Short mmCIF file of C-alpha atoms in Angstrom, two decimals:
data_model
loop_
_atom_site.label_atom_id
_atom_site.label_comp_id
_atom_site.label_asym_id
_atom_site.label_seq_id
_atom_site.Cartn_x
_atom_site.Cartn_y
_atom_site.Cartn_z
CA MET A 22 67.65 94.09 67.80
CA SER A 23 70.46 95.54 69.84
CA THR A 24 69.95 96.45 73.47
CA LEU A 25 70.92 99.88 74.80
CA ASP A 26 72.42 99.01 78.18
CA PRO A 27 75.81 100.60 78.96
CA LEU A 28 76.20 98.42 82.08
CA ALA A 29 75.61 95.14 80.24
CA GLY A 30 77.94 92.35 81.27
CA GLN A 31 79.44 94.33 84.14
CA ARG A 32 76.84 94.19 86.91
CA PRO A 33 78.11 92.46 90.03
CA ALA A 34 75.97 89.63 91.41
CA PRO A 35 73.64 90.61 94.25
CA ALA A 36 74.33 89.10 97.68
CA PRO A 37 71.01 87.72 99.00
CA TYR A 38 70.10 87.23 102.65
CA ASN A 39 68.27 84.10 103.75
CA PHE A 40 65.04 86.08 104.02
CA THR A 41 65.40 87.67 100.57
CA GLN A 42 66.18 84.41 98.76
CA PRO A 43 62.57 84.01 97.51
CA PHE A 44 62.96 87.29 95.60
CA TRP A 45 66.00 85.93 93.76
CA ASP A 46 64.37 82.54 93.24
CA GLY A 47 61.54 84.44 91.55
CA ALA A 48 64.03 86.46 89.50
CA ARG A 49 65.46 83.20 88.15
CA GLU A 50 62.02 82.60 86.60
CA ARG A 51 61.79 86.25 85.53
CA LYS A 52 59.12 86.96 88.13
CA LEU A 53 59.32 90.22 90.11
CA LEU A 54 58.16 89.20 93.58
CA LEU A 55 57.10 91.72 96.19
CA GLN A 56 56.47 91.13 99.86
CA TYR A 57 52.78 91.59 100.68
CA ASP A 58 51.37 92.16 104.15
CA PRO A 59 47.79 90.80 104.14
CA ASP A 60 46.99 92.53 107.44
CA ALA A 61 47.92 95.95 106.06
CA GLY A 62 46.85 95.11 102.51
CA LYS A 63 50.10 96.65 101.22
CA CYS A 64 53.32 95.67 99.48
CA GLN A 65 56.81 96.65 100.58
CA PHE A 66 60.18 96.88 98.84
CA TYR A 67 63.08 96.17 99.45
CA PRO A 68 62.47 92.77 101.10
CA ARG A 69 62.67 92.82 104.87
CA PRO A 70 62.46 90.28 107.72
CA ILE A 71 59.28 91.95 109.02
CA SER A 72 56.34 93.99 107.81
CA VAL A 73 57.20 97.69 107.99
CA PHE A 74 53.48 98.35 108.42
CA SER A 75 52.52 96.01 111.24
CA GLY A 76 55.81 94.91 112.75
CA ARG A 77 54.65 91.31 112.36
CA ARG A 78 56.15 88.58 110.20
CA ASN A 79 52.95 87.74 108.38
CA LEU A 80 54.27 88.30 104.86
CA GLU A 81 53.50 86.71 101.51
CA TRP A 82 55.21 86.98 98.14
CA ARG A 83 53.19 88.28 95.21
CA GLU A 84 54.21 88.74 91.62
CA ALA A 85 54.18 92.34 90.37
CA SER A 86 52.44 93.27 87.12
CA GLY A 87 55.69 94.53 85.64
CA ARG A 88 54.27 97.95 84.83
CA GLY A 89 55.40 101.24 86.33
CA THR A 90 56.14 104.92 85.84
CA VAL A 91 59.34 106.90 86.33
CA TYR A 92 59.19 108.74 89.70
CA THR A 93 62.63 110.28 89.27
CA TYR A 94 65.86 109.61 87.41
CA THR A 95 69.47 110.63 87.09
CA VAL A 96 71.88 110.31 84.19
CA SER A 97 75.09 108.99 85.67
CA HIS A 98 78.34 109.89 83.96
CA LYS A 99 80.42 107.61 86.15
CA ALA A 100 79.96 104.22 87.76
CA PRO A 101 81.86 102.89 90.76
CA ALA A 102 84.04 99.78 90.68
CA PRO A 103 83.77 97.10 89.42
CA PHE A 104 82.28 98.96 86.43
CA LYS A 105 84.76 100.17 83.83
CA ASN A 106 84.43 102.67 81.00
CA VAL A 107 80.68 103.04 80.86
CA SER A 108 79.01 105.67 78.71
CA PRO A 109 76.31 107.78 80.44
CA PHE A 110 73.52 105.56 81.71
CA VAL A 111 70.15 106.04 83.34
CA ILE A 112 69.18 105.23 86.92
CA VAL A 113 65.48 105.47 87.65
CA THR A 114 63.21 105.18 90.62
CA VAL A 115 60.15 103.41 89.23
CA GLU A 116 56.82 103.60 90.99
CA LEU A 117 54.82 100.39 90.62
CA PRO A 118 51.02 100.22 90.66
CA GLU A 119 51.49 97.77 93.56
CA GLY A 120 52.46 100.78 95.73
CA VAL A 121 56.24 100.45 95.99
CA ARG A 122 59.25 102.00 94.32
CA ILE A 123 62.27 100.23 92.85
CA MET A 124 65.56 101.97 92.10
CA THR A 125 67.18 100.37 89.07
CA ASN A 126 68.39 101.04 85.53
CA LEU A 127 66.35 102.14 82.56
CA ILE A 128 67.61 100.31 79.49
CA ASN A 129 66.75 100.78 75.83
CA CYS A 130 66.28 104.50 76.42
CA PRO A 131 68.77 107.17 75.34
CA PRO A 132 69.57 109.42 78.35
CA ASP A 133 67.97 112.45 76.69
CA ARG A 134 64.64 110.63 76.26
CA VAL A 135 63.84 109.76 79.87
CA LYS A 136 61.14 111.83 81.58
CA ILE A 137 59.46 111.79 84.96
CA GLY A 138 56.07 110.14 84.64
CA MET A 139 56.89 108.10 81.56
CA PRO A 140 55.44 104.57 81.50
CA VAL A 141 57.97 101.77 81.75
CA ARG A 142 57.85 97.99 81.82
CA LEU A 143 59.87 95.28 83.48
CA ALA A 144 62.88 93.74 81.73
CA TRP A 145 65.59 91.40 82.96
CA VAL A 146 69.37 91.65 82.70
CA LYS A 147 72.22 89.61 84.12
CA ALA A 148 73.99 90.65 87.32
CA GLY A 149 76.81 88.16 87.65
CA ASP A 150 75.02 84.89 86.90
CA MET A 151 71.73 86.06 88.39
CA ASN A 152 68.71 87.73 86.82
CA PHE A 153 68.26 91.36 87.87
CA PRO A 154 65.13 93.47 87.31
CA VAL A 155 65.44 96.65 85.25
CA PHE A 156 62.90 98.63 83.25
CA GLU A 157 62.56 99.86 79.68
CA PRO A 158 60.20 102.32 77.99
CA ASP A 159 56.67 100.96 77.59
CA PRO A 160 55.65 102.18 74.16
CA MET B 27 66.87 121.29 127.29
CA ASN B 28 66.50 125.05 127.76
CA ASP B 29 67.35 125.26 131.47
CA ARG B 30 70.84 126.37 130.48
CA ASP B 31 72.15 123.84 132.99
CA ILE B 32 74.48 122.25 130.41
CA ALA B 33 77.47 124.07 128.95
CA ILE B 34 80.03 123.57 126.21
CA ILE B 35 83.25 124.95 127.68
CA GLY B 36 85.86 124.21 125.03
CA TYR B 37 86.35 123.03 121.48
CA TYR B 38 89.01 122.16 118.92
CA GLU B 39 89.10 121.44 115.22
CA SER B 40 92.10 120.01 113.40
CA LYS B 41 93.25 121.13 109.99
CA ILE B 42 91.18 119.29 107.38
CA GLU B 43 93.53 117.45 105.04
CA LEU B 44 93.23 115.30 101.96
CA LYS B 45 95.00 111.93 102.35
CA SER B 46 96.95 113.04 105.41
CA GLY B 47 98.30 109.53 105.96
CA ARG B 48 97.55 109.96 109.66
CA HIS B 49 95.80 107.32 111.75
CA VAL B 50 92.37 108.20 113.12
CA TYR B 51 93.66 107.69 116.69
CA ASP B 52 96.32 110.37 116.05
CA LEU B 53 93.71 112.82 114.76
CA ALA B 54 91.53 112.02 117.79
CA GLY B 55 94.46 112.63 120.12
CA GLU B 56 95.10 116.03 118.59
CA ALA B 57 91.41 116.94 118.96
CA MET B 58 91.20 115.86 122.60
CA ALA B 59 94.42 117.65 123.57
CA GLY B 60 93.25 120.76 121.77
CA ALA B 61 89.82 120.82 123.44
CA VAL B 62 91.27 120.23 126.92
CA ALA B 63 93.77 123.05 126.37
CA HIS B 64 91.10 125.36 124.99
CA ALA B 65 88.81 124.76 127.98
CA GLY B 66 91.75 125.13 130.35
CA ILE B 67 90.76 122.08 132.40
CA ASP B 68 92.62 119.01 133.58
CA LYS B 69 92.14 115.80 131.62
CA SER B 70 91.03 114.10 134.83
CA GLU B 71 87.77 116.09 134.67
CA ILE B 72 86.61 113.93 131.76
CA ASP B 73 84.43 111.04 132.97
CA GLY B 74 82.21 110.63 129.92
CA PHE B 75 82.99 110.00 126.25
CA ALA B 76 80.73 110.25 123.21
CA VAL B 77 82.38 109.49 119.88
CA SER B 78 81.13 109.40 116.31
CA SER B 79 81.69 106.19 114.38
CA CYS B 80 84.22 106.41 111.55
CA PHE B 81 85.20 104.73 108.31
CA SER B 82 88.89 104.42 109.19
CA ASP B 83 88.44 102.03 112.10
CA ALA B 84 85.07 100.68 111.01
CA GLY B 85 86.13 97.05 111.37
CA ASN B 86 86.68 97.51 115.10
CA PRO B 87 83.59 96.47 117.09
CA PHE B 88 85.10 98.03 120.24
CA TYR B 89 86.04 101.38 118.72
CA ALA B 90 84.82 103.66 121.52
CA PRO B 91 86.54 101.99 124.50
CA VAL B 92 89.65 101.20 122.44
CA LEU B 93 89.97 104.81 121.34
CA ALA B 94 89.32 105.93 124.92
CA SER B 95 92.18 103.67 125.99
CA TYR B 96 94.51 105.27 123.45
CA LEU B 97 93.42 108.64 124.85
CA GLY B 98 94.10 107.55 128.44
CA LEU B 99 90.50 107.98 129.53
CA GLU B 100 88.88 106.31 132.55
CA LEU B 101 85.14 106.66 132.10
CA ASP B 102 81.81 106.33 133.86
CA TRP B 103 79.90 106.63 130.59
CA CYS B 104 80.96 105.71 127.04
CA GLN B 105 78.91 106.04 123.90
CA ILE B 106 79.43 105.47 120.18
CA THR B 107 76.95 107.10 117.84
CA ASP B 108 76.63 105.88 114.27
CA LEU B 109 74.27 108.43 112.77
CA GLY B 110 76.89 109.44 110.21
CA GLY B 111 77.16 113.21 109.88
CA ALA B 112 74.42 113.61 112.47
CA SER B 113 76.52 111.92 115.16
CA ALA B 114 78.37 114.97 116.50
CA SER B 115 75.29 117.12 117.12
CA GLY B 116 73.53 113.99 118.36
CA ASN B 117 76.34 113.39 120.80
CA VAL B 118 75.99 116.84 122.36
CA ALA B 119 72.38 115.91 123.16
CA ARG B 120 73.40 112.44 124.36
CA ALA B 121 76.10 113.94 126.56
CA ALA B 122 73.59 116.37 128.06
CA ALA B 123 71.16 113.51 128.71
CA ALA B 124 73.84 111.35 130.35
CA ILE B 125 74.98 114.24 132.55
CA ARG B 126 71.41 115.00 133.59
CA ALA B 127 70.83 111.32 134.36
CA GLY B 128 73.74 111.45 136.79
CA MET B 129 75.88 109.01 134.83
CA CYS B 130 78.83 111.39 134.46
CA ASP B 131 79.75 115.06 134.81
CA THR B 132 82.05 116.10 131.98
CA VAL B 133 81.88 114.54 128.54
CA LEU B 134 84.42 114.63 125.72
CA VAL B 135 82.39 114.73 122.50
CA LEU B 136 84.77 113.65 119.77
CA ALA B 137 84.59 113.00 116.05
CA ALA B 138 87.60 111.83 114.05
CA ASP B 139 87.98 110.09 110.72
CA ALA B 140 90.72 109.60 108.16
CA GLN B 141 88.44 108.30 105.43
CA SER B 142 90.54 109.67 102.59
CA SER B 143 93.58 107.79 103.96
CA GLU B 144 91.98 104.57 105.20
CA ASN B 145 88.43 103.32 104.66
CA LYS B 146 87.37 100.04 106.27
CA GLY B 147 83.66 100.73 105.89
CA ALA B 148 81.46 97.92 104.54
CA ILE B 149 77.86 99.08 104.68
CA GLY B 150 76.41 96.11 102.82
CA ALA B 151 72.69 95.72 103.56
CA PHE B 152 70.33 96.50 100.64
CA ARG B 153 73.28 98.01 98.80
CA SER B 154 74.80 94.59 98.16
CA GLU B 155 71.53 93.32 96.72
CA PHE B 156 69.78 96.21 95.06
CA GLN B 157 72.25 99.09 94.69
CA TYR B 158 75.63 97.80 93.54
CA PRO B 159 74.24 96.04 90.41
CA VAL B 160 72.64 99.35 89.35
CA GLY B 161 75.98 101.20 89.16
CA ILE B 162 74.78 104.21 91.12
CA MET B 163 77.68 106.48 92.08
CA GLY B 164 76.91 106.41 95.81
CA PRO B 165 75.66 109.62 97.44
CA PRO B 166 76.02 111.81 94.30
CA GLY B 167 73.76 109.35 92.48
CA TYR B 168 71.14 109.43 95.22
CA PHE B 169 71.26 113.21 95.32
CA GLY B 170 70.93 113.24 91.53
CA LEU B 171 67.65 111.34 91.90
CA LEU B 172 66.55 113.68 94.70
CA SER B 173 67.52 116.85 92.79
CA ARG B 174 65.72 115.72 89.63
CA ARG B 175 62.52 115.12 91.58
CA TYR B 176 62.87 118.45 93.40
CA ASP B 177 63.33 120.19 90.05
CA HIS B 178 60.20 118.46 88.74
CA GLN B 179 58.09 119.53 91.73
CA TYR B 180 59.40 123.02 92.47
CA GLY B 181 62.03 124.05 89.94
CA LEU B 182 65.73 124.05 90.80
CA ASP B 183 67.48 127.40 90.37
CA LEU B 184 71.11 126.58 89.55
CA LYS B 185 72.09 130.19 90.21
CA ALA B 186 70.96 129.78 93.81
CA LEU B 187 73.06 126.64 94.18
CA GLY B 188 75.97 128.53 92.64
CA LYS B 189 75.48 131.35 95.12
CA LEU B 190 75.62 128.84 97.98
CA ALA B 191 78.83 127.36 96.56
CA VAL B 192 80.48 130.77 96.25
CA THR B 193 79.29 132.00 99.68
CA GLN B 194 80.71 128.94 101.41
CA ARG B 195 83.91 129.11 99.40
CA ASN B 196 84.43 132.72 100.47
CA HIS B 197 84.09 131.58 104.06
CA ALA B 198 86.64 128.79 103.55
CA LEU B 199 89.10 131.37 102.23
CA MET B 200 88.95 132.95 105.70
CA ASN B 201 89.28 129.60 107.53
CA ASP B 202 92.84 128.35 107.84
CA LYS B 203 91.53 124.98 109.08
CA ALA B 204 89.87 124.37 105.70
CA CYS B 205 91.46 121.94 103.25
CA GLU B 206 94.10 123.83 101.26
CA LYS B 207 93.05 122.27 97.97
CA LEU B 208 89.68 124.03 98.29
CA ARG B 209 91.01 127.41 99.39
CA ARG B 210 90.89 129.20 96.06
CA PRO B 211 88.22 131.66 94.90
CA LEU B 212 85.19 130.30 93.04
CA THR B 213 82.61 131.91 90.74
CA VAL B 214 79.04 130.92 89.92
CA GLU B 215 80.18 130.33 86.33
CA GLU B 216 82.80 127.83 87.53
CA TYR B 217 80.14 126.06 89.57
CA LEU B 218 77.85 125.78 86.54
CA ALA B 219 80.71 124.54 84.35
CA SER B 220 81.96 121.89 86.79
CA PRO B 221 81.78 118.32 85.46
CA MET B 222 78.48 116.46 85.69
CA ILE B 223 78.68 113.44 88.01
CA SER B 224 75.09 112.27 88.21
CA ASP B 225 72.89 114.77 86.41
CA PRO B 226 71.92 117.26 87.79
CA ILE B 227 74.63 116.80 90.45
CA ARG B 228 77.88 118.46 89.43
CA MET B 229 81.27 118.00 91.01
CA LEU B 230 80.98 121.32 92.86
CA ASP B 231 77.66 120.23 94.39
CA CYS B 232 79.53 117.56 96.33
CA VAL B 233 81.82 117.31 99.32
CA MET B 234 85.37 116.07 98.96
CA VAL B 235 86.22 113.31 101.44
CA CYS B 236 89.20 114.27 103.66
CA ASP B 237 90.70 113.51 107.07
CA GLY B 238 90.17 115.51 110.26
CA ALA B 239 88.94 115.61 113.83
CA SER B 240 86.98 117.84 116.19
CA ALA B 241 86.21 117.76 119.89
CA LEU B 242 83.99 119.56 122.38
CA LEU B 243 83.83 119.47 126.16
CA VAL B 244 80.36 119.35 127.69
CA THR B 245 79.64 119.68 131.42
CA THR B 246 77.12 121.22 133.79
CA THR B 247 76.89 124.97 133.91
CA ALA B 248 77.51 124.73 137.66
CA ARG B 249 80.72 122.74 137.17
CA ALA B 250 81.80 125.09 134.38
CA ARG B 251 81.57 127.99 136.82
CA GLU B 252 83.53 126.06 139.47
CA LEU B 253 86.21 125.40 136.86
CA GLY B 254 86.35 129.12 136.10
CA ALA B 255 85.18 128.80 132.50
CA ARG B 256 85.53 132.20 130.85
CA LYS B 257 83.06 131.50 128.06
CA MET B 258 80.39 128.89 127.55
CA VAL B 259 77.66 127.90 125.12
CA HIS B 260 74.39 126.24 126.17
CA PRO B 261 72.57 123.68 124.04
CA ILE B 262 68.97 124.96 124.35
CA GLY B 263 67.08 122.86 121.84
CA TYR B 264 67.54 119.54 120.08
CA GLY B 265 65.52 117.37 117.76
CA GLU B 266 66.30 114.10 116.00
CA ARG B 267 64.44 112.12 113.36
CA ILE B 268 65.70 108.77 112.12
CA ASN B 269 64.22 107.09 109.04
CA HIS B 270 61.50 109.67 108.39
CA LEU B 271 58.44 108.15 106.63
CA GLU B 272 60.10 104.71 106.69
CA ALA B 273 56.86 102.74 106.49
CA GLU B 274 55.58 104.78 103.57
CA GLN B 275 56.61 102.96 100.43
CA CYS B 276 56.00 105.90 98.07
CA PRO B 277 56.76 109.03 100.13
CA ASP B 278 57.53 112.49 98.76
CA ILE B 279 61.33 112.20 98.73
CA THR B 280 61.71 115.97 99.04
CA ALA B 281 60.21 115.74 102.56
CA VAL B 282 63.06 115.24 105.04
CA GLY B 283 63.25 114.49 108.76
CA HIS B 284 64.42 118.00 109.59
CA SER B 285 60.78 119.12 109.51
CA ILE B 286 60.18 117.03 112.66
CA ALA B 287 63.60 117.52 114.28
CA GLY B 288 63.56 121.27 113.62
CA ALA B 289 60.11 121.82 115.09
CA ARG B 290 61.14 119.95 118.23
CA ALA B 291 64.41 121.87 118.62
CA LEU B 292 62.82 125.28 117.99
CA LYS B 293 60.01 124.55 120.46
CA ALA B 294 62.49 123.58 123.17
CA ALA B 295 64.53 126.72 122.50
CA GLY B 296 61.47 128.94 122.35
CA LEU B 297 62.64 130.40 119.04
CA THR B 298 61.32 130.82 115.51
CA PRO B 299 63.51 130.38 112.43
CA ALA B 300 63.50 134.16 111.93
CA GLN B 301 65.22 134.51 115.33
CA ILE B 302 68.14 132.24 114.41
CA GLN B 303 71.22 134.44 114.09
CA SER B 304 73.53 132.09 112.18
CA PHE B 305 72.78 128.81 110.43
CA HIS B 306 75.22 125.94 110.11
CA PRO B 307 73.45 123.23 108.12
CA TYR B 308 75.04 119.90 107.30
CA ASP B 309 76.10 120.19 103.68
CA ASP B 310 77.06 117.01 101.89
CA PHE B 311 75.40 118.46 98.77
CA LEU B 312 74.25 122.02 98.07
CA ILE B 313 70.64 120.97 97.56
CA ALA B 314 70.61 119.61 101.11
CA ILE B 315 70.91 123.22 102.32
CA VAL B 316 67.94 124.26 100.18
CA LEU B 317 65.81 121.40 101.51
CA GLN B 318 66.73 122.18 105.11
CA LEU B 319 65.92 125.90 104.73
CA GLU B 320 62.46 124.84 103.62
CA GLN B 321 61.82 122.01 106.05
CA LEU B 322 63.10 123.94 109.06
CA GLY B 323 60.72 126.78 108.26
CA PHE B 324 63.11 129.52 107.15
CA CYS B 325 60.90 129.70 104.05
CA ASN B 326 57.96 127.88 102.49
CA ILE B 327 58.31 124.50 100.79
CA GLY B 328 59.62 124.94 97.26
CA ARG B 329 60.94 128.44 97.98
CA GLY B 330 64.44 127.51 99.18
CA CYS B 331 66.23 128.72 96.06
CA ARG B 332 64.37 132.00 96.15
CA PHE B 333 65.29 132.40 99.85
CA VAL B 334 68.95 131.89 98.97
CA MET B 335 68.76 134.56 96.24
CA GLU B 336 66.97 137.05 98.51
CA HIS B 337 69.29 136.81 101.52
CA ASP B 338 72.90 137.68 102.24
CA LEU B 339 74.30 134.43 103.64
CA SER B 340 77.84 135.72 104.15
CA HIS B 341 79.32 136.24 107.60
CA ARG B 342 78.24 139.89 107.37
CA GLY B 343 74.78 139.05 106.05
CA ASP B 344 71.31 138.78 107.56
CA LEU B 345 71.61 135.00 107.92
CA PRO B 346 75.27 133.94 108.03
CA LEU B 347 75.50 130.36 106.72
CA ASN B 348 78.28 127.81 107.25
CA THR B 349 80.79 130.51 108.05
CA GLY B 350 83.65 128.01 108.27
CA GLY B 351 83.13 127.09 104.62
CA GLY B 352 80.85 124.15 105.27
CA GLN B 353 82.03 120.70 104.38
CA ILE B 354 81.70 121.45 100.67
CA SER B 355 84.37 124.15 100.83
CA ALA B 356 86.32 123.12 103.94
CA GLY B 357 86.43 119.40 103.17
CA GLN B 358 84.46 116.51 104.69
CA ALA B 359 86.46 114.76 107.39
CA GLY B 360 84.71 111.45 106.70
CA LEU B 361 82.04 110.64 109.27
CA ALA B 362 83.56 113.33 111.52
CA GLY B 363 82.46 115.92 108.98
CA GLY B 364 79.30 116.68 110.92
CA ALA B 365 81.43 118.18 113.69
CA HIS B 366 82.83 120.86 111.37
CA ASN B 367 79.58 122.84 111.25
CA LEU B 368 79.04 122.22 114.98
CA VAL B 369 82.45 123.51 116.04
CA GLU B 370 82.10 126.53 113.75
CA ALA B 371 78.81 127.47 115.44
CA VAL B 372 80.39 127.14 118.90
CA ARG B 373 83.42 129.14 117.72
CA GLN B 374 81.14 131.93 116.50
CA LEU B 375 79.21 132.00 119.80
CA PHE B 376 82.52 132.15 121.70
CA GLY B 377 83.36 135.18 119.54
CA GLU B 378 86.55 133.50 118.31
CA ALA B 379 85.93 133.33 114.55
CA GLY B 380 88.40 136.06 113.61
CA ALA B 381 87.93 137.66 110.19
CA ARG B 382 84.68 135.79 109.63
CA GLN B 383 83.13 136.59 113.03
CA VAL B 384 79.39 137.18 112.79
CA GLN B 385 78.03 140.27 114.53
CA ARG B 386 74.89 138.77 116.07
CA ARG B 387 76.08 135.87 118.18
CA ASP B 388 73.44 135.16 120.80
CA ASN B 389 72.38 131.89 119.15
CA ALA B 390 73.11 129.55 116.25
CA MET B 391 71.47 126.53 114.65
CA VAL B 392 73.46 123.43 113.67
CA THR B 393 72.10 120.45 111.76
CA GLY B 394 73.26 116.94 110.97
CA ILE B 395 72.54 114.48 108.18
CA GLY B 396 73.52 110.85 108.16
CA TRP B 397 73.25 107.73 105.99
CA ILE B 398 71.34 107.26 102.77
CA PRO B 399 68.37 104.88 102.69
CA TYR B 400 67.16 103.00 99.63
CA GLY B 401 65.63 105.32 97.03
CA ARG B 402 64.98 108.22 99.42
CA ASN B 403 66.76 111.33 100.73
CA TRP B 404 68.67 110.79 103.98
CA GLY B 405 68.08 108.65 107.06
CA SER B 406 69.29 110.70 110.02
CA SER B 407 68.28 114.31 110.67
CA THR B 408 69.38 116.30 113.71
CA VAL B 409 68.89 119.92 114.73
CA LEU B 410 70.77 121.52 117.62
CA ILE B 411 70.24 125.10 118.78
CA LEU B 412 73.02 126.74 120.77
CA GLU B 413 73.02 129.91 122.85
CA ALA B 414 75.96 131.96 124.07
CA ALA B 415 76.02 132.36 127.85
CA ARG B 416 75.34 135.92 128.87
#
């Protein structure tokens, strides 16, 4: 089965910080890890050096379910360097049941099929030599 | 802030140019010389300096004092503000605060950038990890996400956006400081037909990055009188909101910080939105104007497009809007772009706007927007209300 992903093979590798390394270690095992603040009982994304809720550093990493819905999207007709010659592709903000949003690509979905509220599920692509989380339609 | 004890006594705006090839220090020098000449004061009056950060010299960790050195300034107070397009309006408030705190008397508020000629910016942060691999086309991509959500919640009337584009373009045609490339007439049909960048953001929704500089001179009203200032403008209300709803992980992204900043500025000024006589909102994208009209209280939430269709926003209209053309039709002088709308408001209140002079010029509202957070709208929101001295 072919994959619909106009950015395939072109994504630059992310540049982790020391405090975000666990996220990328999880990605290597295809696990989407979110920071969880047990005092607030909430997750946060993107990874930070502190809880945005409490201001304390009492944070754990928890694996997300991999489910989500499209909060918003845009069909991009251009991509900045280092991308070259991409056909229109979909950027989505996905809302996870864990209470955070992730901005990423929606693959395996023609641009005219994406809709706000549609269910999506986690998938993994390569960004440089690293695994990067994207989403695809959840049939 | 409404004691009218602080006064803007002079201003200058350079021609906005695409790829001018000029260094940012040169643009800054032109702006300072122009503001000093316009105010009719001696350079030695300046003892405070508030400058906006820029892309062109972004690698310089000592930008403010180095630039001040190039400008020949000896200072008792020196400030760099890195709120992006909100820096210039923010610096008027910071200058007023520093003057009131007794740190200095007369502040040069300056914004210069030659981003289209030289860009040393390296924002990094979450972008390097979570944005660059996604291929999002920078701000147009983010505003595509924002516009799509707005359309889903309230409906986006493209004719209203087209009307904003045409209104601002007509103003730029009357502004000889506007970028020449943009000074040609525009129709709503041309707006609708402009190439899609990041659906629903079209090319004519966006600013074009240029080079340029602006400057203002801020002092006490008492000192302004001693100096024989013929005209002055008082800042009478200011509000600022940075990283609105930051701790909320799933906020309504159509809710922007101007709701907080605007309420604070209007309260200080003792005004309601209906009493604002001209409106000069920061305009990196047309939809930003719609959102600000709503969140500042000019109309109800979700009714911004209808408000645009129901009002005459030209310089002769009931709410003149971005009478200099705005950044979208005058060009965005990099991170100095936020000073374009500010200087235009001051120019109008001085009664020096020529063919595009508004008739009611007792007050004006200026706003700023700066930086784009992860998956949201914008990070810095400022609102400054100005009043012409009677």
